[in-house]
CSV table of C-alpha atoms and ligand atoms in Angstrom, one decimal:
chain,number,residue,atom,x,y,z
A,1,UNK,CA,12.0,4.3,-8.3
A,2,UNK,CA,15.0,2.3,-7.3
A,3,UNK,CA,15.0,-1.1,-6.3
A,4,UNK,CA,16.3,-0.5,-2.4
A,5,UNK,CA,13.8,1.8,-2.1
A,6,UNK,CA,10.8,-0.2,-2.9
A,7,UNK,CA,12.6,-2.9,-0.4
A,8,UNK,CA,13.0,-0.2,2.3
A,9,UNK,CA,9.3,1.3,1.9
A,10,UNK,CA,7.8,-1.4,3.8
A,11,UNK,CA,4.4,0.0,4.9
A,12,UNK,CA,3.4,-0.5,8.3
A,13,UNK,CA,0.1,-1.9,9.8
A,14,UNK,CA,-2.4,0.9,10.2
A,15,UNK,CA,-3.1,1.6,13.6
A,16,UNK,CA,-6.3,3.5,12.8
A,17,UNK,CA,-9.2,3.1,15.6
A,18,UNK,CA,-11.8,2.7,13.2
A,19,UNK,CA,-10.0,0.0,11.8
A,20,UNK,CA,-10.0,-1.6,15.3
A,21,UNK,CA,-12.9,-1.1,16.5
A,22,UNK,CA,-15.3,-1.7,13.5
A,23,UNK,CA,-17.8,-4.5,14.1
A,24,UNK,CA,-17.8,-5.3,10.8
A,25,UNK,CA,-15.3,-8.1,9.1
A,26,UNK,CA,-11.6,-6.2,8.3
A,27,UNK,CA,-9.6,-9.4,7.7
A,28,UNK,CA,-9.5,-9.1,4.0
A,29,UNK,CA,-8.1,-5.6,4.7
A,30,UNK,CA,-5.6,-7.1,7.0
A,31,UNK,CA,-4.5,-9.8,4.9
A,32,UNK,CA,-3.6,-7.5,1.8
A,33,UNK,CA,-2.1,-5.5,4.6
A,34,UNK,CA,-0.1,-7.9,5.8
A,35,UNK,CA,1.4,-9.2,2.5
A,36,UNK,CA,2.5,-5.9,1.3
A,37,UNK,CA,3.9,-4.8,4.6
A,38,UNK,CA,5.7,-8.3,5.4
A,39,UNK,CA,6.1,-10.1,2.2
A,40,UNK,CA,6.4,-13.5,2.2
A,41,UNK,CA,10.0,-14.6,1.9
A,42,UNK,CA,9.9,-18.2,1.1
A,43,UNK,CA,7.1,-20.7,-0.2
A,44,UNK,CA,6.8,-21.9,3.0
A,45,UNK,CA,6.1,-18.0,4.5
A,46,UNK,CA,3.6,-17.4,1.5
A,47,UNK,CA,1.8,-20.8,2.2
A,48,UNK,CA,1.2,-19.9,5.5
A,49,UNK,CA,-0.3,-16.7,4.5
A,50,UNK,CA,-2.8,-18.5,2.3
A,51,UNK,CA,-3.3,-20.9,5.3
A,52,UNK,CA,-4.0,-17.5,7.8
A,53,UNK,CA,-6.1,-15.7,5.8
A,54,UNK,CA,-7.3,-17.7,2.9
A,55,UNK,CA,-7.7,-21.2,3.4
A,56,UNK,CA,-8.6,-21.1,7.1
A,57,UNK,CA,-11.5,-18.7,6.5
A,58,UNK,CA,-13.0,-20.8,3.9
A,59,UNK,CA,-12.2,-18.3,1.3
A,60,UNK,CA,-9.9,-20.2,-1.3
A,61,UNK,CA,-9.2,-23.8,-1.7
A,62,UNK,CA,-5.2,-24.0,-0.3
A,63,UNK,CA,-3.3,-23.5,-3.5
A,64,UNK,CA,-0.7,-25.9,-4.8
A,65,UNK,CA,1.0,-23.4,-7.1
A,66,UNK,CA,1.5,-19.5,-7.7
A,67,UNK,CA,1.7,-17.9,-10.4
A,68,UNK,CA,2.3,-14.0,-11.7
A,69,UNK,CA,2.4,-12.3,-15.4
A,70,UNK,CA,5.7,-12.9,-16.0
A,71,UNK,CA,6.3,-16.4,-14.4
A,72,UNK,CA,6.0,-19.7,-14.9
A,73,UNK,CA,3.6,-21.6,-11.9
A,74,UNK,CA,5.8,-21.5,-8.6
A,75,UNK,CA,4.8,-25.0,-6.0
A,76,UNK,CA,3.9,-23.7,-3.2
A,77,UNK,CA,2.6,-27.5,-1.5
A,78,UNK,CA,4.7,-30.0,0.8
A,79,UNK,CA,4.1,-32.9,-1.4
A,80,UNK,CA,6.9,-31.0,-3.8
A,81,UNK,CA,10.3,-32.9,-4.0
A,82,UNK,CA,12.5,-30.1,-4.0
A,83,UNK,CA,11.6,-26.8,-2.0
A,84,UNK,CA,11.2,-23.7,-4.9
A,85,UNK,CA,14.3,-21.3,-5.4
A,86,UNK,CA,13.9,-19.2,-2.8
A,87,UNK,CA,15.0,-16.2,-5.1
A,88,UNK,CA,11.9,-17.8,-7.6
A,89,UNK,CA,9.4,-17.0,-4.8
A,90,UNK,CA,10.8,-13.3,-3.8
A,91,UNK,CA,10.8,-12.1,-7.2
A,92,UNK,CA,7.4,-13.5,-8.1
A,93,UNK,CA,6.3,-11.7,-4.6
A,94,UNK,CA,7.9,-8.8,-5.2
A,95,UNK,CA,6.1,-8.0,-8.8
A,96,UNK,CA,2.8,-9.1,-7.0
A,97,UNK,CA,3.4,-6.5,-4.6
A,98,UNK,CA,4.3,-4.2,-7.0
A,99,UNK,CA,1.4,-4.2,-8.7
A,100,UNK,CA,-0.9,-4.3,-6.2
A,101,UNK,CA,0.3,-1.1,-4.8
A,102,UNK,CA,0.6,0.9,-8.3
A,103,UNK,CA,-3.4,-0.3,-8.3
A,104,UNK,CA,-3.7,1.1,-5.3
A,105,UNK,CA,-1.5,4.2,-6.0
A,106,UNK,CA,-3.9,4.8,-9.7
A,107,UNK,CA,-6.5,5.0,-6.8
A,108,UNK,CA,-5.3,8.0,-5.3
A,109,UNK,CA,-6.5,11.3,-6.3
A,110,UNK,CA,-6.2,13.0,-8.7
A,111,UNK,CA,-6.9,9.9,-10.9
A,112,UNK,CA,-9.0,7.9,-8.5
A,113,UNK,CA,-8.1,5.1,-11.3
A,114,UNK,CA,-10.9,2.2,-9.6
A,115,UNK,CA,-10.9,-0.5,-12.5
A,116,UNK,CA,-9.1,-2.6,-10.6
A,117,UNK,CA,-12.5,-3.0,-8.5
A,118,UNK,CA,-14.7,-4.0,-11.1
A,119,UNK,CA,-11.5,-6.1,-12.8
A,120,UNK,CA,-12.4,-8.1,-9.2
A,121,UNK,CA,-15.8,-8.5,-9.5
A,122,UNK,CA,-15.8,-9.7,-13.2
A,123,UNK,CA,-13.3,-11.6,-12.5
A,124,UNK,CA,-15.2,-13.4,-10.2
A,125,UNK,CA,-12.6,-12.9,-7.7
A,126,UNK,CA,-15.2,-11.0,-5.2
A,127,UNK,CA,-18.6,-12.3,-4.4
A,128,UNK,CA,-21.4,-10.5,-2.9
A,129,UNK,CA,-22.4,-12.3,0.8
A,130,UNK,CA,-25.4,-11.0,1.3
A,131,UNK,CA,-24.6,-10.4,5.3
A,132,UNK,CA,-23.8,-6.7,6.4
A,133,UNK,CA,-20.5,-6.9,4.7
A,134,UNK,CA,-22.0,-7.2,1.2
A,135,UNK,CA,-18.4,-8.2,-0.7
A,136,UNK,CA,-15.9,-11.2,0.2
A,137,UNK,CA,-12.6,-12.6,-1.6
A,138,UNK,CA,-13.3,-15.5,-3.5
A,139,UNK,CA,-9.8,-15.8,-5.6
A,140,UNK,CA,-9.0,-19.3,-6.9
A,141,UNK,CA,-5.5,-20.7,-7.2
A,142,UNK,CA,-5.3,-19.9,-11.0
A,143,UNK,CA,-4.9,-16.2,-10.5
A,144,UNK,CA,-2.2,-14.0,-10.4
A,145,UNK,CA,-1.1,-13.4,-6.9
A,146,UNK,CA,-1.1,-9.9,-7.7
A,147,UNK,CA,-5.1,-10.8,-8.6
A,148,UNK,CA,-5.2,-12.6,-5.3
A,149,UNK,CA,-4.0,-10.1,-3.2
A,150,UNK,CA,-5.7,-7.4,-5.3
A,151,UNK,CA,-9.2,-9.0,-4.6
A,152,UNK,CA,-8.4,-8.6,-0.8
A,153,UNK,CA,-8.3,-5.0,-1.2
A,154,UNK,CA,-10.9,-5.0,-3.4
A,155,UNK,CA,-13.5,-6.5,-0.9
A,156,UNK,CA,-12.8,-4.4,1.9
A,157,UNK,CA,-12.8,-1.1,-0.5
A,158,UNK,CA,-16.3,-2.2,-1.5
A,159,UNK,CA,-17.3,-2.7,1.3
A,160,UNK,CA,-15.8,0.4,3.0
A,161,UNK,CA,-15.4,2.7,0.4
A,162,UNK,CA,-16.2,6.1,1.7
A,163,UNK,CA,-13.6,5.0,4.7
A,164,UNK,CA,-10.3,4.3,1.8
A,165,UNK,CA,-11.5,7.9,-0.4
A,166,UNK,CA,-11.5,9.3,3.1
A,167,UNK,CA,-8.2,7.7,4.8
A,168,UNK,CA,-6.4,5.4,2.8
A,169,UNK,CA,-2.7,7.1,1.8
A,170,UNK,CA,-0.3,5.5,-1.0
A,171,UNK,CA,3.1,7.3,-1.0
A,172,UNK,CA,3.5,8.2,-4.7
A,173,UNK,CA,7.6,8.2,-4.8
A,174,UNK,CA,8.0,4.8,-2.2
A,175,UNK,CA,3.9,3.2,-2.6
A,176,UNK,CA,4.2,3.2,1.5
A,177,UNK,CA,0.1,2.9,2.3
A,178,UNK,CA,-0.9,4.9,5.5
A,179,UNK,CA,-4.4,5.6,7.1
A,180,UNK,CA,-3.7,9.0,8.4
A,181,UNK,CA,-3.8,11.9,5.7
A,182,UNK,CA,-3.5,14.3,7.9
A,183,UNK,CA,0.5,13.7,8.2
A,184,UNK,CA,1.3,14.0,4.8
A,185,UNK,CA,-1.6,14.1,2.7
A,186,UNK,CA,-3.3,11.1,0.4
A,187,UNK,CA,-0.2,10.7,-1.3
A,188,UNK,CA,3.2,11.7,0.5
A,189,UNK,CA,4.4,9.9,4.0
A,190,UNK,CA,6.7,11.1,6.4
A,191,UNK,CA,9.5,11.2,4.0
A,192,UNK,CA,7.9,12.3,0.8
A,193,UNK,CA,6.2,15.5,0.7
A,194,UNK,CA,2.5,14.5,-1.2
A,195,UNK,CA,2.4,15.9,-4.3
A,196,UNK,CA,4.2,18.0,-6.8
A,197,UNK,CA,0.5,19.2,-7.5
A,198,UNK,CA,-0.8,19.7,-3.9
A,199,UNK,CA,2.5,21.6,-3.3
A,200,UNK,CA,2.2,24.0,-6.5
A,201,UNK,CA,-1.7,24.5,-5.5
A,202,UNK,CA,-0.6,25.8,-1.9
A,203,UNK,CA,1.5,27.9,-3.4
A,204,UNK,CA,-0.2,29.5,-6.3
A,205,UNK,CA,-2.3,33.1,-6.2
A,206,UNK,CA,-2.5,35.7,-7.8
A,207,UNK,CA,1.1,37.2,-6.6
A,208,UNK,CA,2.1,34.2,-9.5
B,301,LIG,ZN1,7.1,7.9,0.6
């Protein structure tokens, strides 16, 4: 995949009803939403996001630093001197997002790839709540982002499993996640046709 598209494939809020109108607690879901479809842009941006839907909730302890595989820790607190490279923060934001959506994209069918689930819960980065959402997020601020965000997912697919192996979409050529397969499949979108194995399947008989 080329860079530009990975920028431009910036997947949109699902607008599903059921997402809406469940009773039970979606805001992990929306915050991993939310950071793959608007990355932050600045420390100050992905602070705020930890403040939203982190901190605020009583999730994670609000993080002085960041930190991915590649990368040294990244400040992300007022009390720094000197604001972080802005360039520091996108690319450390932008290989978090990239690997949380090829998790979410080894998800898909045909491999249905789910370690990434049970990578969160012995991570300790989910915790069982005991209320009628039985997962939560409890990442700590010595995680990978990509962890972080990951766990957010990871709660809510818990939690709502047969709803993601029912809805969830992750475009396998731009990683653009969708919740309505019946557009272009679990793993196209509206500009990539799903799969180069759906589309052989449709086509194959015994005229072949
Ligand atoms: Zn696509």
């Amino acid at each position: 995949m080329r860079q530009e598209d990975f920028h431009t494939a910036i997947p949109t809020l699902p607008s599903a009803p059921s997402l809406v109108a469940s009773d039970h607690d979606r805001r992990a879901l929306l915050a991993a939403l939310t950071f793959v479809g608007r990355p932050p842009r600045s420390a100050a941006a992905l602070a705020s996001w930890f403040e939203k839907h982190l901190v605020a909730p009583g999730k994670m302890e609000r993080p002085a630093y960041v930190t991915e595989g590649f990368s040294k820790h990244v400040a992300l607190g007022l009390q720094v001197p000197a604001a972080p490279d802005a360039s520091e923060i996108e690319e450390l934001v932008d290989a978090a997002r990239f690997r949380v959506l090829a998790a979410l994209r080894a998800f898909m069918p045909p491999t249905a790839d789910d370690r990434f689930l049970a990578a969160a819960v012995d991570g300790g980065r989910v915790r069982p709540t005991g209320g009628p959402g039985p997962w939560e997020p409890c990442p700590r601020e010595d995680d990978l982002l990509s962890d972080i965000v990951l766990s957010l997912f990871a709660a809510d697919i818990l939690n709502f499993r047969e709803f993601h192996e029912a809805y969830l979409c992750v475009c396998k050529t731009c990683l653009r996640i969708d919740f309505d397969p019946s557009r272009s499949g679990r793993t196209g979108c509206p500009e990539h046709e799903p799969t180069a194995t759906v589309s052989v399947m449709r086509r194959s008989g015994p005229s072949l």
